[in-house]
Coordinates of C-alpha atoms in Angstrom, one line a residue:
Chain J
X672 CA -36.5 -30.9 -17.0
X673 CA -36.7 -33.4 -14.4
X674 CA -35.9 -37.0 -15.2
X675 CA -37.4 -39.8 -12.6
X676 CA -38.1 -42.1 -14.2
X677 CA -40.3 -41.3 -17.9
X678 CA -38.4 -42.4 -20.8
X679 CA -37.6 -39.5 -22.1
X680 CA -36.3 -38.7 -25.8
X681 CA -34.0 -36.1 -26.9
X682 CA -34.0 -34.2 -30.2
X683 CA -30.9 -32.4 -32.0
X684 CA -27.4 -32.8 -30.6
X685 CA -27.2 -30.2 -28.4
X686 CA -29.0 -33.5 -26.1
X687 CA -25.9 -34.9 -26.3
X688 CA -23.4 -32.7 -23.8
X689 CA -26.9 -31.5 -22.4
X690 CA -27.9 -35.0 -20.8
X691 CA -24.6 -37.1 -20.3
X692 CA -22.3 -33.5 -19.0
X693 CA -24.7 -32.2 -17.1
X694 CA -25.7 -35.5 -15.2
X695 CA -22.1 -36.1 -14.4
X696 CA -20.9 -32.4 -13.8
X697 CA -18.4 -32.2 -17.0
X698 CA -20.3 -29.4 -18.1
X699 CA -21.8 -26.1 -16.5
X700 CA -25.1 -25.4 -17.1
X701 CA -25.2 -21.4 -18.4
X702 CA -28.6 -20.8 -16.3
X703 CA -30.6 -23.5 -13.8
X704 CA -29.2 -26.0 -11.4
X705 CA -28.5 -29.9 -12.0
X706 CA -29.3 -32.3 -9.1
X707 CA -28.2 -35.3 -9.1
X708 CA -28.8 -38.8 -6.6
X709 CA -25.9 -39.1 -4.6
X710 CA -24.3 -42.0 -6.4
X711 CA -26.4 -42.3 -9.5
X712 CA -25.3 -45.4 -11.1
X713 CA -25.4 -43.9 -15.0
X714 CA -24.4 -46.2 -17.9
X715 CA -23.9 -44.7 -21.7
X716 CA -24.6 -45.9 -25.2
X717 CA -21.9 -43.9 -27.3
X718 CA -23.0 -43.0 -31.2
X719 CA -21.7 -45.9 -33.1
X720 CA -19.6 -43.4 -35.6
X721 CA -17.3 -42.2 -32.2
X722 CA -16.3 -45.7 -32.0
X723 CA -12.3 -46.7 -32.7
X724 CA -13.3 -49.8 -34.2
X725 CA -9.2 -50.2 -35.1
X726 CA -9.0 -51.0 -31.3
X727 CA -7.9 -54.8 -30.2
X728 CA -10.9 -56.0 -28.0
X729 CA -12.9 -58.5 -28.1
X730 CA -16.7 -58.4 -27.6
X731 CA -16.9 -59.9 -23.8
X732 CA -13.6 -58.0 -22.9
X733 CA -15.5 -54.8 -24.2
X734 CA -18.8 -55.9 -22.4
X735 CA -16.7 -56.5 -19.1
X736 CA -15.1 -53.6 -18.9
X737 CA -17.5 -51.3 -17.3
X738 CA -17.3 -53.4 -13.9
X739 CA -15.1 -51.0 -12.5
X740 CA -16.3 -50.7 -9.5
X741 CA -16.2 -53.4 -7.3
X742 CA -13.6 -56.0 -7.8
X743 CA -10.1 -54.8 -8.8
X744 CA -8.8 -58.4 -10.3
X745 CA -8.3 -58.1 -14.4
X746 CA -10.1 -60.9 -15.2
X747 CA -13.9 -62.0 -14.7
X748 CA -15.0 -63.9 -11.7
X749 CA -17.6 -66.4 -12.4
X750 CA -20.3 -64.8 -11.2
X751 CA -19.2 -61.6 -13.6
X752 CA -18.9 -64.6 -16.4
X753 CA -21.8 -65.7 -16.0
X754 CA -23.7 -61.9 -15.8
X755 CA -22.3 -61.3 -19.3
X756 CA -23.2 -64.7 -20.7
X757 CA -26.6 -63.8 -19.5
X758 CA -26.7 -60.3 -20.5
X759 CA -25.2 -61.3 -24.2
X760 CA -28.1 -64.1 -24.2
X761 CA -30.8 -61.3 -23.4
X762 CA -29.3 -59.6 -26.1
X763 CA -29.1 -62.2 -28.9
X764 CA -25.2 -61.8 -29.4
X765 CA -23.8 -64.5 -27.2
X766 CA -22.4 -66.7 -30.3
X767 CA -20.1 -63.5 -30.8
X768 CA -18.4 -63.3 -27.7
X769 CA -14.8 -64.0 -28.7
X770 CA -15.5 -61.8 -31.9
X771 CA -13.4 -58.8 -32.5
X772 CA -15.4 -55.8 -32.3
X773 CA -14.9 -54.4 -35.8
X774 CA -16.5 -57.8 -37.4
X775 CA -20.2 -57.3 -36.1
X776 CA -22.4 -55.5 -37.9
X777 CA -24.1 -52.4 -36.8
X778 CA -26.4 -53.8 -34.8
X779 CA -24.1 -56.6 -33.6
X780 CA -22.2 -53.4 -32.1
X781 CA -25.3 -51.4 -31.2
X782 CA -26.5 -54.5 -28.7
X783 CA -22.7 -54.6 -27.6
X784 CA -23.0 -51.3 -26.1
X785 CA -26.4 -51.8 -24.5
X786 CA -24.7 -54.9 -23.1
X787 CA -22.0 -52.7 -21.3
X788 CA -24.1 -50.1 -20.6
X789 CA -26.3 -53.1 -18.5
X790 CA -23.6 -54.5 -17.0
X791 CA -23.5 -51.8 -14.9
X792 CA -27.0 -52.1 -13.8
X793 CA -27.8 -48.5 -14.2
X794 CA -30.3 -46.4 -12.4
X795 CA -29.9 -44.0 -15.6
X796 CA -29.2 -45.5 -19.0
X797 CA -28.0 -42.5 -21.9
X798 CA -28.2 -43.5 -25.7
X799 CA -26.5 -41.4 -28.4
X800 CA -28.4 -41.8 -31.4
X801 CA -29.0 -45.3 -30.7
X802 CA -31.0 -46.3 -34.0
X803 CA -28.5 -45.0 -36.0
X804 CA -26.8 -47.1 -38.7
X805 CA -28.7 -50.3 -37.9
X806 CA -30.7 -52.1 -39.6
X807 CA -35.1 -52.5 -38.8
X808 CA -35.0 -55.3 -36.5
X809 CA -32.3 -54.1 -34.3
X810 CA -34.0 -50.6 -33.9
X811 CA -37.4 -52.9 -33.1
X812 CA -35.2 -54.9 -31.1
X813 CA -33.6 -51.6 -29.1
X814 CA -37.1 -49.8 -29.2
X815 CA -38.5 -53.3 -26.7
X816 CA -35.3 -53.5 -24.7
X817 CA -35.5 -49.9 -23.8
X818 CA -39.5 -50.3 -22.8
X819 CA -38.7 -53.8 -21.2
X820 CA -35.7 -51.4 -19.0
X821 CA -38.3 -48.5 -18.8
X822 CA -40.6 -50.8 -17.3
X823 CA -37.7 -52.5 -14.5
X824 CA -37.8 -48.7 -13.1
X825 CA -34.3 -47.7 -15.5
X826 CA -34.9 -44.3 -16.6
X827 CA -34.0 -43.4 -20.1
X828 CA -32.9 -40.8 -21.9
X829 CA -31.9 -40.8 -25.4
X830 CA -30.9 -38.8 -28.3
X831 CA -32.2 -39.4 -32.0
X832 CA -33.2 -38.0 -35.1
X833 CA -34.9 -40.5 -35.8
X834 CA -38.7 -39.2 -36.1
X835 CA -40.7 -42.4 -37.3
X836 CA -38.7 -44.7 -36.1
X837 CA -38.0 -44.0 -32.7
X838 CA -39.3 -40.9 -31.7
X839 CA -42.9 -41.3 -32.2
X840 CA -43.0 -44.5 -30.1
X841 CA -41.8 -42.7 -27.4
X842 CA -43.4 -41.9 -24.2
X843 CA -42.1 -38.2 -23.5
X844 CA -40.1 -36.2 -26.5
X845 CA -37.9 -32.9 -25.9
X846 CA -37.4 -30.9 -28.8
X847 CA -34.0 -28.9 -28.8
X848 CA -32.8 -26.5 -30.8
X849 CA -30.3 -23.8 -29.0
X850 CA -33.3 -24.2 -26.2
X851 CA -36.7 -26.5 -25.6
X852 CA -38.6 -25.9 -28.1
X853 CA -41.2 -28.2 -27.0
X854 CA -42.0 -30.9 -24.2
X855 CA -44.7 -33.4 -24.1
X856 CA -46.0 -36.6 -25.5
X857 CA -45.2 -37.4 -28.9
X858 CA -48.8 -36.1 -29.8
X859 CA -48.2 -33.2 -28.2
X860 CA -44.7 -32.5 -29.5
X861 CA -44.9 -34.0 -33.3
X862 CA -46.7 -31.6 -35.0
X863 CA -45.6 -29.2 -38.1
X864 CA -44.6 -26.3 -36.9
X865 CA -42.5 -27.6 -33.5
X866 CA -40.5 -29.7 -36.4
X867 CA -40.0 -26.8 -38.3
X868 CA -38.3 -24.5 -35.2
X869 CA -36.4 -27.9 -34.3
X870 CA -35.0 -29.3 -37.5
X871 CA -35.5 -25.5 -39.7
X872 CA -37.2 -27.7 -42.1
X873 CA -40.8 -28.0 -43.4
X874 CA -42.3 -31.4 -42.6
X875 CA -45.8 -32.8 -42.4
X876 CA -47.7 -35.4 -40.3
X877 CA -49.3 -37.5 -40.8
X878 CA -51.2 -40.6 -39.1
X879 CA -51.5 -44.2 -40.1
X880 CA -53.2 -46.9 -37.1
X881 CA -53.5 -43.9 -34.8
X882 CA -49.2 -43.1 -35.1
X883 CA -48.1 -40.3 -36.3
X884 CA -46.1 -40.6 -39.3
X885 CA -43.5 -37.4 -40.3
X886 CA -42.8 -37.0 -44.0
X887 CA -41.0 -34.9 -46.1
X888 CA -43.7 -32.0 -47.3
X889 CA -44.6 -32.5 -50.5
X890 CA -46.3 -30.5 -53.3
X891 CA -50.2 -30.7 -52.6
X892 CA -51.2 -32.5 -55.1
X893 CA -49.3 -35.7 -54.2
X894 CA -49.8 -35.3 -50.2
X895 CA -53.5 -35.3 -51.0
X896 CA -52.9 -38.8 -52.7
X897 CA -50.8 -39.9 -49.8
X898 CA -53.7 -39.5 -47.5
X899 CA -56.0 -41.6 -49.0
Chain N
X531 CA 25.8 -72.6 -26.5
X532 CA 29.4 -71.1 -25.6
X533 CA 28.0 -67.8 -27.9
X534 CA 25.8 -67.7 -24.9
X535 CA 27.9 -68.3 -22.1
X536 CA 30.8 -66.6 -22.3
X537 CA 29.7 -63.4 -21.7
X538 CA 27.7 -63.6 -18.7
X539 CA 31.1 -64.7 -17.0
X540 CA 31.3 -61.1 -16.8
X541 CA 29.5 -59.1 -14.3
X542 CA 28.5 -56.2 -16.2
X543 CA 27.1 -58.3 -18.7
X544 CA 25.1 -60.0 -16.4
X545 CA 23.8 -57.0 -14.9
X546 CA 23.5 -55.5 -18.1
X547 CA 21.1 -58.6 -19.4
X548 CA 18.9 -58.1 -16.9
X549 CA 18.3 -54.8 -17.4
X550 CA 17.9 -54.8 -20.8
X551 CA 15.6 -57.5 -20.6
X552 CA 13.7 -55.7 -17.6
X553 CA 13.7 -52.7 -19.8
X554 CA 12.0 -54.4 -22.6
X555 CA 9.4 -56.2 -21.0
X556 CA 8.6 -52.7 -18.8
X557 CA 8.7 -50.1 -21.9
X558 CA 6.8 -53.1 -24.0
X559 CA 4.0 -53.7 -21.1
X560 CA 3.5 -49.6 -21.3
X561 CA 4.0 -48.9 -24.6
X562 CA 0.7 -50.8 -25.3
X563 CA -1.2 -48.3 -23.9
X564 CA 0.7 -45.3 -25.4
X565 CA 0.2 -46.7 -28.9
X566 CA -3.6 -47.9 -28.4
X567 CA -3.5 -44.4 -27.1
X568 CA -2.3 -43.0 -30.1
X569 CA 0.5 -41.0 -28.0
X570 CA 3.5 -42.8 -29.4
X571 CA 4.7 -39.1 -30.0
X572 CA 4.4 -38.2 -26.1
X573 CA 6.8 -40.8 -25.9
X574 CA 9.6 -39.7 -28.2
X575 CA 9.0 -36.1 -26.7
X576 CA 9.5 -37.0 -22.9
X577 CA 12.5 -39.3 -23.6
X578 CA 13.7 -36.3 -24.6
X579 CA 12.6 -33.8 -22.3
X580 CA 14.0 -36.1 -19.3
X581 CA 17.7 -36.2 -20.6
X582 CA 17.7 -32.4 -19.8
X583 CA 16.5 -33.3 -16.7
X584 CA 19.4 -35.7 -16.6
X585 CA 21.9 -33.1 -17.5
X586 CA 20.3 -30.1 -16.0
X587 CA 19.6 -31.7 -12.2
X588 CA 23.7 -33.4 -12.6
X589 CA 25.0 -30.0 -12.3
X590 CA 23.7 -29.0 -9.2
X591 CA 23.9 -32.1 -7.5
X592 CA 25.7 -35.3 -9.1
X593 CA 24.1 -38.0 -7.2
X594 CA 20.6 -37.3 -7.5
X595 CA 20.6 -36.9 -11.6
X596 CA 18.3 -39.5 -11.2
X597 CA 15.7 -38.3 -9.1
X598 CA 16.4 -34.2 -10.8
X599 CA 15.7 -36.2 -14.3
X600 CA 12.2 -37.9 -13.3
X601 CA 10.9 -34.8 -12.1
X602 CA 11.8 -33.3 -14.7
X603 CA 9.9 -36.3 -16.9
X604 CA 7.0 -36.3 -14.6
X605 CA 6.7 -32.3 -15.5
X606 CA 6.5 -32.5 -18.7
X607 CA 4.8 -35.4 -19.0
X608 CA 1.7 -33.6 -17.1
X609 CA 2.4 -30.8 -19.3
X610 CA 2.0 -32.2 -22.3
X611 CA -1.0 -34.2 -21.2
X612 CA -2.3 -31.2 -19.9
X613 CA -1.7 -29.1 -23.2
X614 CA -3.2 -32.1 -25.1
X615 CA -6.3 -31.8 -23.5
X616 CA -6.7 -28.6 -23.7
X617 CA -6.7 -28.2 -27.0
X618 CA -6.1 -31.0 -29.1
X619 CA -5.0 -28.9 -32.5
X620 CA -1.5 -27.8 -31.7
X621 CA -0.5 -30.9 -29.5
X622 CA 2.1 -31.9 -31.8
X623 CA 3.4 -28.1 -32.3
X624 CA 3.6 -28.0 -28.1
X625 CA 5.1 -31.3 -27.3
X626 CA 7.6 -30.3 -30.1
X627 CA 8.5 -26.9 -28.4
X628 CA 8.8 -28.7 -24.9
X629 CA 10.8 -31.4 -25.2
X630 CA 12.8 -30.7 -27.8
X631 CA 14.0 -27.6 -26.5
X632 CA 14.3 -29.2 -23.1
X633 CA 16.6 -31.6 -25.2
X634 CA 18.6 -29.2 -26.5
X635 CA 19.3 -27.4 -23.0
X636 CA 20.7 -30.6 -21.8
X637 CA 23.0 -31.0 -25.3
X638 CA 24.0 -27.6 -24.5
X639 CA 24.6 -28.2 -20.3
X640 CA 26.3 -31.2 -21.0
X641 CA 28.7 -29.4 -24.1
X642 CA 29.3 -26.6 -21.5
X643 CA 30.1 -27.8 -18.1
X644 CA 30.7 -31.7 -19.1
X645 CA 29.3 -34.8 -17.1
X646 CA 29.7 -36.8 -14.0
X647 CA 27.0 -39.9 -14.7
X648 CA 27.0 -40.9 -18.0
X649 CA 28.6 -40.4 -21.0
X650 CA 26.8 -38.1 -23.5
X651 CA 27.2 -40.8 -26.6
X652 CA 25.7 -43.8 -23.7
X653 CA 22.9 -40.7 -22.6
X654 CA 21.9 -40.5 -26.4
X655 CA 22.7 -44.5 -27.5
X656 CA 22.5 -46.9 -24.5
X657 CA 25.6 -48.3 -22.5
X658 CA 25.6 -51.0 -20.1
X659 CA 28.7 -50.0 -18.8
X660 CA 28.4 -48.2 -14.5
X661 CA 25.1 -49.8 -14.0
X662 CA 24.5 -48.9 -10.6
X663 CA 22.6 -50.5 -8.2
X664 CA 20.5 -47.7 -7.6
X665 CA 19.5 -48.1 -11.2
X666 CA 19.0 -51.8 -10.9
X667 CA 16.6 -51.1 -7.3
X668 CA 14.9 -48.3 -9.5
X669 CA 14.4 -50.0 -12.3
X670 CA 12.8 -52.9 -10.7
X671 CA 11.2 -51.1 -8.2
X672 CA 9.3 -49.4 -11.2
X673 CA 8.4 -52.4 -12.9
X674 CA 6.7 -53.2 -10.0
X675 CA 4.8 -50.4 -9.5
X676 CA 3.5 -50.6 -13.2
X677 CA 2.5 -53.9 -13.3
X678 CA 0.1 -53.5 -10.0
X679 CA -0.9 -50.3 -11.0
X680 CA -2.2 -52.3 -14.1
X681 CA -3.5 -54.9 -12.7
X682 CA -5.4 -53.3 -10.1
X683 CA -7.0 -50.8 -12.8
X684 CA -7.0 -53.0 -15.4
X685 CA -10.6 -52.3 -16.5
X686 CA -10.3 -48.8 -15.9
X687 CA -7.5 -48.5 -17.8
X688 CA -9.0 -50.4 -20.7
X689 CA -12.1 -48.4 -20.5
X690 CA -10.0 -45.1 -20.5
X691 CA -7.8 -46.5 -23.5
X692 CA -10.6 -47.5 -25.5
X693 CA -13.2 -44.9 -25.3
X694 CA -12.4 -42.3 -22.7
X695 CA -15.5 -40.1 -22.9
X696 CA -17.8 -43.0 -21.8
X697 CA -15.5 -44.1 -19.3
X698 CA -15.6 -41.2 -17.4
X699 CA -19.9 -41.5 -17.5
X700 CA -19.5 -44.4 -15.8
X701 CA -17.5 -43.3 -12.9
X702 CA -13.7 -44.0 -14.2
X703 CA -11.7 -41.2 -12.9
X704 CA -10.1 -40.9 -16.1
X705 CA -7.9 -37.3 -15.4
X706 CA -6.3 -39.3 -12.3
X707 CA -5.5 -42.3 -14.3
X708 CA -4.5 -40.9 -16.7
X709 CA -2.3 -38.5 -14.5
X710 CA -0.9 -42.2 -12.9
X711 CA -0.2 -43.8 -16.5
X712 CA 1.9 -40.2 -17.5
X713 CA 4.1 -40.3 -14.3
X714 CA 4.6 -44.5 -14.5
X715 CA 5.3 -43.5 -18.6
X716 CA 8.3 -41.0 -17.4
X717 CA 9.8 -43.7 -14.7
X718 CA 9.8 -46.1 -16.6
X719 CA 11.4 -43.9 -19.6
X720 CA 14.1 -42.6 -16.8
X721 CA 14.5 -46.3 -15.6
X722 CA 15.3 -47.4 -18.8
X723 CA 16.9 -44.4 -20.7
X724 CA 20.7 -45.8 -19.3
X725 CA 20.4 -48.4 -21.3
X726 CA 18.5 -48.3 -24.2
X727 CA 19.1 -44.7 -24.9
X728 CA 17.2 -40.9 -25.0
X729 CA 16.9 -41.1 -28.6
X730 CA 16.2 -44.9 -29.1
X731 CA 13.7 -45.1 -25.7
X732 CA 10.8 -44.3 -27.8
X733 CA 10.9 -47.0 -30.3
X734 CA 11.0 -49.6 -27.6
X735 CA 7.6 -48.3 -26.2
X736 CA 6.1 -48.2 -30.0
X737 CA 7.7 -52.0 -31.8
X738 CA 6.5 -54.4 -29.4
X739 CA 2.8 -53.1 -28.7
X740 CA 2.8 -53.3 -32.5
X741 CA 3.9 -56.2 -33.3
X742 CA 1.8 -57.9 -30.5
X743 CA -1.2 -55.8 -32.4
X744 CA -0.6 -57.6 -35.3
X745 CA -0.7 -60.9 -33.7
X746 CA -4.2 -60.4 -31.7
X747 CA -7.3 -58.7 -31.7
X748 CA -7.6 -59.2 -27.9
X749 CA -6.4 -56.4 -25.3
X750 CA -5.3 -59.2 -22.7
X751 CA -3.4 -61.1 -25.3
X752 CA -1.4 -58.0 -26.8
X753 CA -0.5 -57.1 -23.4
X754 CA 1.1 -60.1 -22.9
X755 CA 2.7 -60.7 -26.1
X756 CA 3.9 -56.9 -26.3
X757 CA 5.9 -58.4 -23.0
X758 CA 7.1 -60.7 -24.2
X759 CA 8.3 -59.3 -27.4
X760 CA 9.7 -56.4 -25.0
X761 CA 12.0 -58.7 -23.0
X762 CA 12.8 -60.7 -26.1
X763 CA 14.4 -57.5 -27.5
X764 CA 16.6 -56.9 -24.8
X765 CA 17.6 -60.0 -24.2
X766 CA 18.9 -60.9 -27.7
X767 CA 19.7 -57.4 -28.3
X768 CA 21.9 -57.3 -25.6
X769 CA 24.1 -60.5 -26.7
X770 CA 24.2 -58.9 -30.7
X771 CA 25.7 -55.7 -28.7
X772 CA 28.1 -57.9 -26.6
X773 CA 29.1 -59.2 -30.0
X774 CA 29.0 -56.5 -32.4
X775 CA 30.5 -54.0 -30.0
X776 CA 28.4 -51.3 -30.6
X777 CA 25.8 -49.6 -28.2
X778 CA 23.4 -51.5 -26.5
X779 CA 20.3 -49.5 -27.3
X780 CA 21.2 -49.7 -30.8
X781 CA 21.1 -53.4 -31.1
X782 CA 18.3 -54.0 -29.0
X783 CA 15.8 -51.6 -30.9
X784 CA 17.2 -53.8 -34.1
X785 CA 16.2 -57.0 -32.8
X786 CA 12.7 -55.4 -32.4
X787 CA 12.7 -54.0 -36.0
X788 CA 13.5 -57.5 -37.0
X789 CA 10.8 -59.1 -35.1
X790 CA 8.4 -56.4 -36.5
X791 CA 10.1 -57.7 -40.0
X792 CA 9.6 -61.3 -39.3
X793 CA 6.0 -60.8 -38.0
X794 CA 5.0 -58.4 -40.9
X795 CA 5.8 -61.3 -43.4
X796 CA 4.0 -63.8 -41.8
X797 CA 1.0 -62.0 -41.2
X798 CA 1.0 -60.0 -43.9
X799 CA -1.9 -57.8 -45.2
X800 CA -4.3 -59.2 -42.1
X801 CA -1.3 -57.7 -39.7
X802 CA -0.9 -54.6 -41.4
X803 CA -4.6 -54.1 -41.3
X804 CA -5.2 -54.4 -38.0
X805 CA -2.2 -52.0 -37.0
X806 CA -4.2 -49.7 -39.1
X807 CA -5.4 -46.9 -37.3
X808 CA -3.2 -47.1 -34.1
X809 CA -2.2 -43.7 -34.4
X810 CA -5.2 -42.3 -35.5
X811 CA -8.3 -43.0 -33.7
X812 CA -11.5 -43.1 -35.5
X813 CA -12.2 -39.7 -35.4
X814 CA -14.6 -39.5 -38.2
X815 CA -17.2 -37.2 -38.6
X816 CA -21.4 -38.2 -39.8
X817 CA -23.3 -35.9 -40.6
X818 CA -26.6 -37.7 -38.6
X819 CA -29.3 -38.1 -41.0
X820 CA -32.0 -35.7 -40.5
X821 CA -35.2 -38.3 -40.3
X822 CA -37.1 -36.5 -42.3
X823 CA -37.5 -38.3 -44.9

């Protein structure tokens, strides 16, 4: 797989050490070779459930923190203040910068992440399951962000399970499962029998406004209602 | 006001004040990041693995105890990290083989062949009595070294304390910081073991990062009031050891407990929450929902 710049979109958790270990070296690939940019400026989204919420930070301290590189004083210049203010702005959270991390909500703490993540102005932005636990308008929210990013040149690569949400609104999907099952568009890649080697589960699709919609399969009866 | 006074008109009190003071404020500043951490234990463990260092290295050559103990510390210390990592089931059961029986060579070195720096009782309790200079250079020298080596990777360290695996994505080299924090962590636990003790050092890393925990939910803020609490500890310990006549470590890890006392009951259940979880990250386990749906 070779990531330029497509969005790509990552299915089963396998993605997870696949994408951010291999970019970064942590983990040996068992065949192939990973080439990387000399200097690759990569920023990461973690799952929101790996999170220790328990930990005494406040939501700009947490954005701020991944300026590492750069200037070595603590505290934030006011150029870097004024980079976060603009980035929590961009982001709808800036009312919740002095918050303690564990009293946003999941989408509070989704968009806190992304934050970070930008701060570091990445040439390759990583997202764990980024829909996950939040609510419809953050995942609309996210699902804009991300194509607003994709379209600044940031290439993208995510992990979700998410079929109808976020996966069929993608430009390029992956489908893992112990290896690539398949790679293409999401009309190329969401079709019955792909989701059946990826997930080991019977699905159907469906489409609705030229979309392709993934339900449960159902008796024959009722999915012949569904369609009309 | 004379309570106060009178002892510093001798000079092993004074010496001893600012050590003890020096010692809180360094092992208070630290401990923040062992107990955010969740390593509290690491800390119990190499106090103890350092004082047979300390009786091991005296027996070979009497003036450089010091220096035989911290690399001794400094060992173990990158042992244990390195076992931790390694496999994280079976930490506990390895820093527990380590240091304790590093602990009891050094009960058994100093039973067999006897002493020539400390007592065994000050080793294990805190003295103030023979403060060398030496000490005093080392112990300042090591606060020093600390507090740059925190405020020059302040955010890395906070990235690395908070959520190491994405701080290593984005380019924090968290095995060498991490390495750094383990080797400041045994200084400053040699530095400060003289006085407040090999089997008391430990608590004086873990009270004052709680206590400041309890009082914020900012990083910055806990930092500074862990400090602060640190220093506080030694400082009025010290005097209640003058007075009491009874070890120094002792009284000073008292006065912490107290403060932890005081604090609990005026924060209450909002305090106790937020220490919730400081030894235990949030390791909990999702089962992602399959979208299927």
């Amino acid at each position: 797989m070779k990531i330029s710049s497509p969005a790509s979109s990552v299915l089963r958790e396998q993605a997870k050490p696949l994408c951010s270990g291999c970019c970064l070296g942590t983990l040996k690939p068992r065949s192939g070779t990973i080439t990387t940019a000399p200097d690759l400026r990569i920023a990461y989204v973690p799952q929101l459930e790996t999170v220790n919420w328990n930990f005494p930070i406040t939501v700009e301290e947490c954005v701020l923190m991944s300026r590492t590189q750069g200037r070595r004083l603590p505290w934030a210049s006011a150029e870097e203040k004024r980079e976060v203010a603009r980035l929590l702005d961009r982001l709808g959270i800036s009312q919740l910068a002095g918050r303690h991390i564990r009293s946003l909500s999941g989408g509070q703490q989704q968009r806190m992440f992304l934050a970070r993540a930008l701060l570091r102005d990445p040439q390759l932005l990583l997202l764990d399951e980024p829909t996950s636990g939040v609510d419809v308008s953050t995942r609309h929210d996210v699902l804009h962000l991300l194509a607003d990013l994709h379209e600044d040149g940031v290439a993208i690569v995510l992990t979700t399970h998410d079929l109808n949400g976020m996966a069929t609104h993608l430009p390029h999907l992956i489908c893992v499962n112990h290896k690539i099952v398949a790679d293409g568009s999401a009309a190329e890649v969401i079709r019955p029998e792909v989701l059946e080697e990826t997930f080991g589960a019977r699905m159907d699709v469906l489409e609705h406004l030229g979309i392709r919609v993934v339900v449960d399969e159902m008796p024959e009866s009722r999915l012949i209602e569904e369609a009309r | 006001m004379e309570t106060l006074i009178e002892p510093l008109s001798f000079a092993f009190f004074q010496k001893g004040l600012f050590v003890a003071s020096l010692s809180g404020a360094l092992l208070g500043f630290i401990g923040v990041f062992i107990v955010l951490r969740g390593m509290s234990y690491i800390g119990h463990g190499l106090s103890h693995s350092i004082f047979g260092g300390f009786a091991a290295a005296q027996l070979f050559a009497a003036q450089f105890y010091l220096l035989g103990a911290g690399l001794w510390g400094i060992a173990s210390a990158l042992a244990i990290t390195t076992v931790a990592k390694r496999s994280r089931v079976g930490a506990d059961a390895a820093i527990g083989v380590i240091t304790t029986a590093s602990f009891a060579l050094g009960v058994a070195l100093f039973a067999k062949f006897g002493n020539s720096g400390p007592s065994f009782e000050s080793a294990l309790f805190g003295s103030i009595l023979g403060i060398s200079v030496t000490q005093i250079v080392g112990l300042i020298v090591i606060s020093a070294v600390a507090g740059l080596f925190v405020f020059f990777r302040y955010r890395s360290l906070l990235f690395m304390t908070f959520d190491p695996e994405v701080a290593d994505v984005s380019g924090v080299r968290v095995n060498r910081t991490d390495a750094y924090l383990m080797i400041i962590l045994s200084l400053s636990i040699l530095a400060t073991l003289t006085v407040i003790g090999v089997t008391l050092v430990a608590a004086m890393l873990v009270i004052p990062a709680v206590v400041a925990r309890m009082l914020t939910d900012s990083f910055s803020k806990m930092l500074l009031i862990s400090t602060i609490v640190g220093t506080l500890s030694g400082l009025i310990g010290m005097y209640a050891s003058y007075y009491a006549g009874v070890p120094s470590g002792t009284m000073i890890v008292l006065v912490g407990a107290a403060v932890f006392g005081i604090v609990l009951a005026i924060t209450g259940g909002r305090g106790l929450r937020r220490s919730v979880g400081l030894d235990s990250h949030a390791e909990t386990v999702v089962v992602a929902p399959i979208a299927a749906r």
